[in-house]
Short mmCIF file of N, CA and C in Angstrom, two decimals:
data_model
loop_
_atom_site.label_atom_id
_atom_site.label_comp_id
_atom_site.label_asym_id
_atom_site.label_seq_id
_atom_site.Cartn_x
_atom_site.Cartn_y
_atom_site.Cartn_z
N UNK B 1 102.10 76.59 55.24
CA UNK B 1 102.39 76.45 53.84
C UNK B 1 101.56 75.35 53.19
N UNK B 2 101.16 74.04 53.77
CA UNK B 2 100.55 73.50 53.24
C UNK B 2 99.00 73.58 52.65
N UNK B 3 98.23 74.63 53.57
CA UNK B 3 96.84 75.03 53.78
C UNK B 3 97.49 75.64 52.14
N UNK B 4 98.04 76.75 52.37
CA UNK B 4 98.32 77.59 50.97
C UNK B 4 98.50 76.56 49.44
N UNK B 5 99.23 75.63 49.72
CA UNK B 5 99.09 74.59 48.32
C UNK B 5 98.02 74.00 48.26
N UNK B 6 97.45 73.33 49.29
CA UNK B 6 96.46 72.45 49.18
C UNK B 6 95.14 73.55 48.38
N UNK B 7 95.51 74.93 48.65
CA UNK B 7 94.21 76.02 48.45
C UNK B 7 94.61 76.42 46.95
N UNK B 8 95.70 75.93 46.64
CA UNK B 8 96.41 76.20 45.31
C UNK B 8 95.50 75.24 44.05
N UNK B 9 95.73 74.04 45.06
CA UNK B 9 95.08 73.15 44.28
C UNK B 9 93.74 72.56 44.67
N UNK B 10 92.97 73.80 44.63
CA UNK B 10 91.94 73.81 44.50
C UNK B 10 90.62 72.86 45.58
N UNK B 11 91.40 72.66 47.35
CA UNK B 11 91.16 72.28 48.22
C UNK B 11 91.38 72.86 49.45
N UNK B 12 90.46 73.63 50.07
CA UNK B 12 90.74 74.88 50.78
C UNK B 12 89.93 73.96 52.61
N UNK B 13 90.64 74.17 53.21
CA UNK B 13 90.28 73.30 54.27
C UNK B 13 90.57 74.15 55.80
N UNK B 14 89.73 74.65 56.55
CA UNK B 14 90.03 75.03 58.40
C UNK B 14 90.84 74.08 58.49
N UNK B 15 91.27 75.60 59.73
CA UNK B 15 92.81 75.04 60.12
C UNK B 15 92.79 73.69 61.33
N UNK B 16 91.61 73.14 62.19
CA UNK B 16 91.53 71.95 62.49
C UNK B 16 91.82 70.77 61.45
N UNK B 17 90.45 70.62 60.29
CA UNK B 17 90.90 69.61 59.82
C UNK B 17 92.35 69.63 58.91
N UNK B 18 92.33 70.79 58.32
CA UNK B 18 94.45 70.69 58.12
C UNK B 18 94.86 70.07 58.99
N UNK B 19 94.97 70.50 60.15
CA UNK B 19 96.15 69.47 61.08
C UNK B 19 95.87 67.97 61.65
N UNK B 20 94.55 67.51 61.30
CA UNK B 20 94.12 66.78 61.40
C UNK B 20 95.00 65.59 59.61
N UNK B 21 94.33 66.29 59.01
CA UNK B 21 95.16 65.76 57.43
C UNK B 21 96.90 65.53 57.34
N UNK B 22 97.29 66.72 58.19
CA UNK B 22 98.93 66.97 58.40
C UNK B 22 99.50 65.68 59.25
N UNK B 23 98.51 65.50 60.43
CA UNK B 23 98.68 64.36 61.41
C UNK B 23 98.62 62.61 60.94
N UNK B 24 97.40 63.09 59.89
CA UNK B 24 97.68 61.64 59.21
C UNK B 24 98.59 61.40 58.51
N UNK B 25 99.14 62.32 57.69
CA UNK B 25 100.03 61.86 56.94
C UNK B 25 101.59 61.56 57.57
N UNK B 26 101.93 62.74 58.75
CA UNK B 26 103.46 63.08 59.16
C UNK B 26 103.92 61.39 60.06
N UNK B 27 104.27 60.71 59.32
CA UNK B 27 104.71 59.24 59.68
C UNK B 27 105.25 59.75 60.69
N UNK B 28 106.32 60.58 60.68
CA UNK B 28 107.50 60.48 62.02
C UNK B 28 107.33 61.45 62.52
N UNK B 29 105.76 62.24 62.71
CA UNK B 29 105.28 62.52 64.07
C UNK B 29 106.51 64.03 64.37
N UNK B 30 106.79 64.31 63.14
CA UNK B 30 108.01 65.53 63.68
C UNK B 30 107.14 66.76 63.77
N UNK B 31 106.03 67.27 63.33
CA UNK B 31 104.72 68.33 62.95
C UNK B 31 105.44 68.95 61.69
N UNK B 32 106.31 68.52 61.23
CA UNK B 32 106.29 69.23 59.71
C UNK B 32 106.31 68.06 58.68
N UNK B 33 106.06 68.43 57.65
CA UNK B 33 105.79 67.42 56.28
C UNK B 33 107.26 67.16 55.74
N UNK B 34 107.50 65.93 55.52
CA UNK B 34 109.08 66.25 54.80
C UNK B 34 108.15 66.25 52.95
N UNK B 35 109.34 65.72 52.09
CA UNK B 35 108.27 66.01 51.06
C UNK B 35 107.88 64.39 50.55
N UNK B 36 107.96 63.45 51.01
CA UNK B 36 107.66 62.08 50.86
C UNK B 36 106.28 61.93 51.74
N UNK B 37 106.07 62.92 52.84
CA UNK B 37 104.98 63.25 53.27
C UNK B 37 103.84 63.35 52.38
N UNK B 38 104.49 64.87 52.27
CA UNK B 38 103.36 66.08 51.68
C UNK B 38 103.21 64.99 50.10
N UNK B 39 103.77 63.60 49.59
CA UNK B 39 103.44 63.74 48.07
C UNK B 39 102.52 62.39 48.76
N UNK B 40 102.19 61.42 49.69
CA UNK B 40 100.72 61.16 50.07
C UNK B 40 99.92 61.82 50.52
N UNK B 41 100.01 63.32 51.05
CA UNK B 41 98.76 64.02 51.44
C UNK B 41 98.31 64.31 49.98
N UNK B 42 99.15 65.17 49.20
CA UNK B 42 98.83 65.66 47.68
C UNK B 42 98.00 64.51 47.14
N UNK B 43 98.90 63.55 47.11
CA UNK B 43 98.16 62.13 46.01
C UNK B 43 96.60 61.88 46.26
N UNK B 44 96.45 61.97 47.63
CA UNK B 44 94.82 61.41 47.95
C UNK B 44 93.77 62.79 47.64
N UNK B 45 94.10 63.65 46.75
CA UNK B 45 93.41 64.94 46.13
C UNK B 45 93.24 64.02 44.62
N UNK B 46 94.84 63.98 44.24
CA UNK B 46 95.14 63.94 42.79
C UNK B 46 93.97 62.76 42.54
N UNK B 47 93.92 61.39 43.47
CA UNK B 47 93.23 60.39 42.67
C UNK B 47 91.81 60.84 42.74
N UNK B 48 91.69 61.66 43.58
CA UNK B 48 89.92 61.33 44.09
C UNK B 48 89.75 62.39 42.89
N UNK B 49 90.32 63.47 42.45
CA UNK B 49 89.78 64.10 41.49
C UNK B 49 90.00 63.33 40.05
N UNK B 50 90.71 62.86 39.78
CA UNK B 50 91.02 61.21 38.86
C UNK B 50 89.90 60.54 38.71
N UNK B 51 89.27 60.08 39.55
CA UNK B 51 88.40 59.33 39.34
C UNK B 51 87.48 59.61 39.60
N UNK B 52 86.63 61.30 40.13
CA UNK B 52 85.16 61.62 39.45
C UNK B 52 85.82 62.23 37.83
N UNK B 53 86.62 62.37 37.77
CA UNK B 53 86.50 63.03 36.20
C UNK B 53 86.30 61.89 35.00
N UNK B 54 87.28 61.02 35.93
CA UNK B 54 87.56 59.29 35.06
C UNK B 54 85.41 58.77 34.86
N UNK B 55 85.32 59.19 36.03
CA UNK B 55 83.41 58.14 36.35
C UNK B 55 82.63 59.37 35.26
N UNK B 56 82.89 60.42 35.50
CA UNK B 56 82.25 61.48 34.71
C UNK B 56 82.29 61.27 33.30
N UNK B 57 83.70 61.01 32.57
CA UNK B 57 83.82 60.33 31.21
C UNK B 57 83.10 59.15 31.29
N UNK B 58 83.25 58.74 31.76
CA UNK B 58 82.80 57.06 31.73
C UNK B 58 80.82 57.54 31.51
N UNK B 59 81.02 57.87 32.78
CA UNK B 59 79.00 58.07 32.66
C UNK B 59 78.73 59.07 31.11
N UNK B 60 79.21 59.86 30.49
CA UNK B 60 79.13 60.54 28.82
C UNK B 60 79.26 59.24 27.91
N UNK B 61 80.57 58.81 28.10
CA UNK B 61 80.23 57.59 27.18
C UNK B 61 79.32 56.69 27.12
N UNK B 62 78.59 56.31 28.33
CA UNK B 62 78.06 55.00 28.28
C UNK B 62 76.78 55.70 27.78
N UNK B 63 76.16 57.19 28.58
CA UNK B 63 75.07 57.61 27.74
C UNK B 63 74.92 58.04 26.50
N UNK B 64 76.12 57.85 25.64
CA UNK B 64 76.42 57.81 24.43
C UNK B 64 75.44 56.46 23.82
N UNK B 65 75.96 55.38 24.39
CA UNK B 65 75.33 54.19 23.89
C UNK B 65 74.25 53.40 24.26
N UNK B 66 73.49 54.15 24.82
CA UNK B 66 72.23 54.16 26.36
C UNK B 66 71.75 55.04 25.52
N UNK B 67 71.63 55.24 23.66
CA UNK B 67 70.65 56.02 23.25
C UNK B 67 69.44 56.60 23.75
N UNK B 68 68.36 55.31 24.17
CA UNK B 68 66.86 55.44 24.42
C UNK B 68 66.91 56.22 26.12
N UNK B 69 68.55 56.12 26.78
CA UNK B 69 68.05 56.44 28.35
C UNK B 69 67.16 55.46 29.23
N UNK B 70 67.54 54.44 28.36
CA UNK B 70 67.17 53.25 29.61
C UNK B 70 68.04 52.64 30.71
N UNK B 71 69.18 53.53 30.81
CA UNK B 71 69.83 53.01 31.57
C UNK B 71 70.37 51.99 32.32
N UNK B 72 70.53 51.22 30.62
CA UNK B 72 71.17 49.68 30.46
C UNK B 72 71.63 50.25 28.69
N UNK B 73 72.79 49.25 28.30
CA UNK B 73 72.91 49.07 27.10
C UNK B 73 73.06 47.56 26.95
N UNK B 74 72.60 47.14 25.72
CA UNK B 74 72.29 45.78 25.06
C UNK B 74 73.83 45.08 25.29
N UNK B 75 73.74 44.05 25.60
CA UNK B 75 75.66 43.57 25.42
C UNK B 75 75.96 43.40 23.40
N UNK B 76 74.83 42.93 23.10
CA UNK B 76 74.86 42.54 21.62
C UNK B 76 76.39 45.05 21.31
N UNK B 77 75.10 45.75 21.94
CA UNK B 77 76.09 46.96 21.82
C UNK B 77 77.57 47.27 22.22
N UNK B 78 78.00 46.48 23.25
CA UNK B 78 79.03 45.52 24.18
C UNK B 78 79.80 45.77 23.21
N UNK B 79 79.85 44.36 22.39
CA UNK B 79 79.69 43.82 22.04
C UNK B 79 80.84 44.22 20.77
N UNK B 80 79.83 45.15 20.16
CA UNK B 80 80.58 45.79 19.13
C UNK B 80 81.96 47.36 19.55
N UNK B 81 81.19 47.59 21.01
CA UNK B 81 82.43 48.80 21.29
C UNK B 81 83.76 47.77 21.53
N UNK B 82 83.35 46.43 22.31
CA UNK B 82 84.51 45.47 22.67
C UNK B 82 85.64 45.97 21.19
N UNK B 83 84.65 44.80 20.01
CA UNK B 83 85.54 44.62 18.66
C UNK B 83 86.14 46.14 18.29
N UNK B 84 85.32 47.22 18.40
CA UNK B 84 86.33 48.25 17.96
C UNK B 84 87.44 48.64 18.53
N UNK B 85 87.60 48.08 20.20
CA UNK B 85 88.46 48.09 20.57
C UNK B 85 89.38 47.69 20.81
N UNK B 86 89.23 46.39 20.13
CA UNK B 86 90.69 45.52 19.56
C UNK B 86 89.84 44.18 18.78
N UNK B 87 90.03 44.37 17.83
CA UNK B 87 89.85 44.12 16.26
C UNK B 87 90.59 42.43 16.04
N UNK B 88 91.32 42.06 16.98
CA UNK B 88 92.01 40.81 16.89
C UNK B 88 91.19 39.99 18.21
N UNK B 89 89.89 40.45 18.32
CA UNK B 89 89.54 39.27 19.45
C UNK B 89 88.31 38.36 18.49
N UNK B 90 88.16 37.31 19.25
CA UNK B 90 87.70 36.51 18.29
C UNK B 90 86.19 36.47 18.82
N UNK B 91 85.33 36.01 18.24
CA UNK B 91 83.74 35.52 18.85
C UNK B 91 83.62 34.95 20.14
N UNK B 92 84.09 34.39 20.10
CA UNK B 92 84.58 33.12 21.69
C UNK B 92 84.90 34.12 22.58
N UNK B 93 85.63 34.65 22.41
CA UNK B 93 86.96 35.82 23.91
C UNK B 93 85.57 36.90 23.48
N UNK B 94 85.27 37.29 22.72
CA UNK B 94 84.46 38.27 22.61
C UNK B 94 83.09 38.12 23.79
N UNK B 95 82.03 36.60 23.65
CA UNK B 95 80.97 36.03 24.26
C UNK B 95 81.73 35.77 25.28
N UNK B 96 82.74 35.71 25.63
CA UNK B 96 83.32 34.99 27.21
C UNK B 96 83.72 36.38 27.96
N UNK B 97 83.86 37.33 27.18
CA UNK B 97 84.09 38.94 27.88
C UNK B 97 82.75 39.74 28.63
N UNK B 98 81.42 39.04 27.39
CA UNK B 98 80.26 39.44 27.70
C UNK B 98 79.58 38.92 28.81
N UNK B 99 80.10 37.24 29.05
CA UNK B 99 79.33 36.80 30.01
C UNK B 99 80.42 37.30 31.29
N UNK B 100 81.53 37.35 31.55
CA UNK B 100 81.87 38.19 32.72
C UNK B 100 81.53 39.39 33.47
N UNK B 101 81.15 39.94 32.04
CA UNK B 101 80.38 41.99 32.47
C UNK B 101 79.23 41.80 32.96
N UNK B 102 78.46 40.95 32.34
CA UNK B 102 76.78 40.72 32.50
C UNK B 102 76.35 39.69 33.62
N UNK B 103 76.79 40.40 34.76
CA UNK B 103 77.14 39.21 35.85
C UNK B 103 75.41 38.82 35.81
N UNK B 104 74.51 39.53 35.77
CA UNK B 104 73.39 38.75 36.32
C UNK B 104 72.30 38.01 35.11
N UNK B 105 73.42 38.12 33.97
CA UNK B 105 72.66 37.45 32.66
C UNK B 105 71.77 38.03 31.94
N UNK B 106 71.45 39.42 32.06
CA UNK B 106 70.15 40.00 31.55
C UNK B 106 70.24 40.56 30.19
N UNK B 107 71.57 40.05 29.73
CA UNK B 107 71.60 40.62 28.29
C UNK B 107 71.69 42.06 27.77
N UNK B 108 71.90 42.91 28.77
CA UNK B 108 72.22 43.98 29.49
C UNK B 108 73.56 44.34 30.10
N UNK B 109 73.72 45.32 29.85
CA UNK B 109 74.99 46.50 30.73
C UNK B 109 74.65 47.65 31.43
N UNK B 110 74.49 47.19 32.77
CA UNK B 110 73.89 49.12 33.52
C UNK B 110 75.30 49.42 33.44
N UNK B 111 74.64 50.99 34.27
CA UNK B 111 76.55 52.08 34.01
C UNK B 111 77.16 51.00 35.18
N UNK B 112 76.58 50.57 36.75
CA UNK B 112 77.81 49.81 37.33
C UNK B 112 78.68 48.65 36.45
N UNK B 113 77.59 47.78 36.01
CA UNK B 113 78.91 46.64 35.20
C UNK B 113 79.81 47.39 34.29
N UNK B 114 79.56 48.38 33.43
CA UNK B 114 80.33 49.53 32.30
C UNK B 114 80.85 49.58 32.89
N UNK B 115 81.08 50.50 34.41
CA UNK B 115 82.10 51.05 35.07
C UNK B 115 82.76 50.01 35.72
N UNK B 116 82.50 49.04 36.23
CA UNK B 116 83.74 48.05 36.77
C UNK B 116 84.16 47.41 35.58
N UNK B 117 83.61 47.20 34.26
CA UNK B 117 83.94 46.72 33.34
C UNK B 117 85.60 47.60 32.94
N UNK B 118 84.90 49.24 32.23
CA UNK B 118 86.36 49.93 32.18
C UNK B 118 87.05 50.11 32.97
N UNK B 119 87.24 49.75 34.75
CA UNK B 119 88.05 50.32 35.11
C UNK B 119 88.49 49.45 36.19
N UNK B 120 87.71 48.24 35.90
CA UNK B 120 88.29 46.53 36.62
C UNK B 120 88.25 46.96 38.20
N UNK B 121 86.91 47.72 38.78
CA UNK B 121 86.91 47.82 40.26
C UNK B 121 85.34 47.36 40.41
#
């Protein structure tokens, strides 16, 4: 039954590594899933597809603002997506946000600082 959901949701896997996946998850070793099981086998689908879709948005946006395709954006551009995104930060918290993203000072944002920037990893 599980091969059949997991194929439901759109992860179709031989029947080795299934029981291999089944084995990691079944804590108490009984060979069936209770369902506190089966919702950490499920979960480690749900995030990993979470977060190429999450990196996939992320990489559209940033080439949104990566006009030229230089694959950096200006922080001064930062800068201003920061303020539209909350309108109550001040110059100071604003330049002290920039120098945290721009770890290596270049006045610059590649997609890695963007992406640990939005998503604090």
């Amino acid at each position: 039954m599980v091969g059949t959901i997991l194929r439901l949701m759109g992860q179709a896997y031989d029947g080795k590594v299934l029981e291999e996946l089944i084995e990691e998850v079944d804590a108490d070793k009984s060979g069936q899933l209770e369902f506190s099981e089966f919702v950490i086998l499920a979960a480690k689908f749900i995030i990993e597809e979470d977060t190429d879709a999450l990196q996939k948005e992320l990489k559209e946006a940033f080439r949104l603002y990566d006009k030229e395709g230089n694959g950096y954006i200006p922080t001064s551009s930062l800068k201003e997506i920061l303020r539209e995104l909350d309108d109550q930060l001040t110059e100071e918290e604003l330049d002290m946000m920039i120098d945290e993203i721009d770890t290596d000072g270049s006045g610059t944002v590649d997609f890695d600082e963007f992406m640990e920037m939005m998503t604090g990893e």
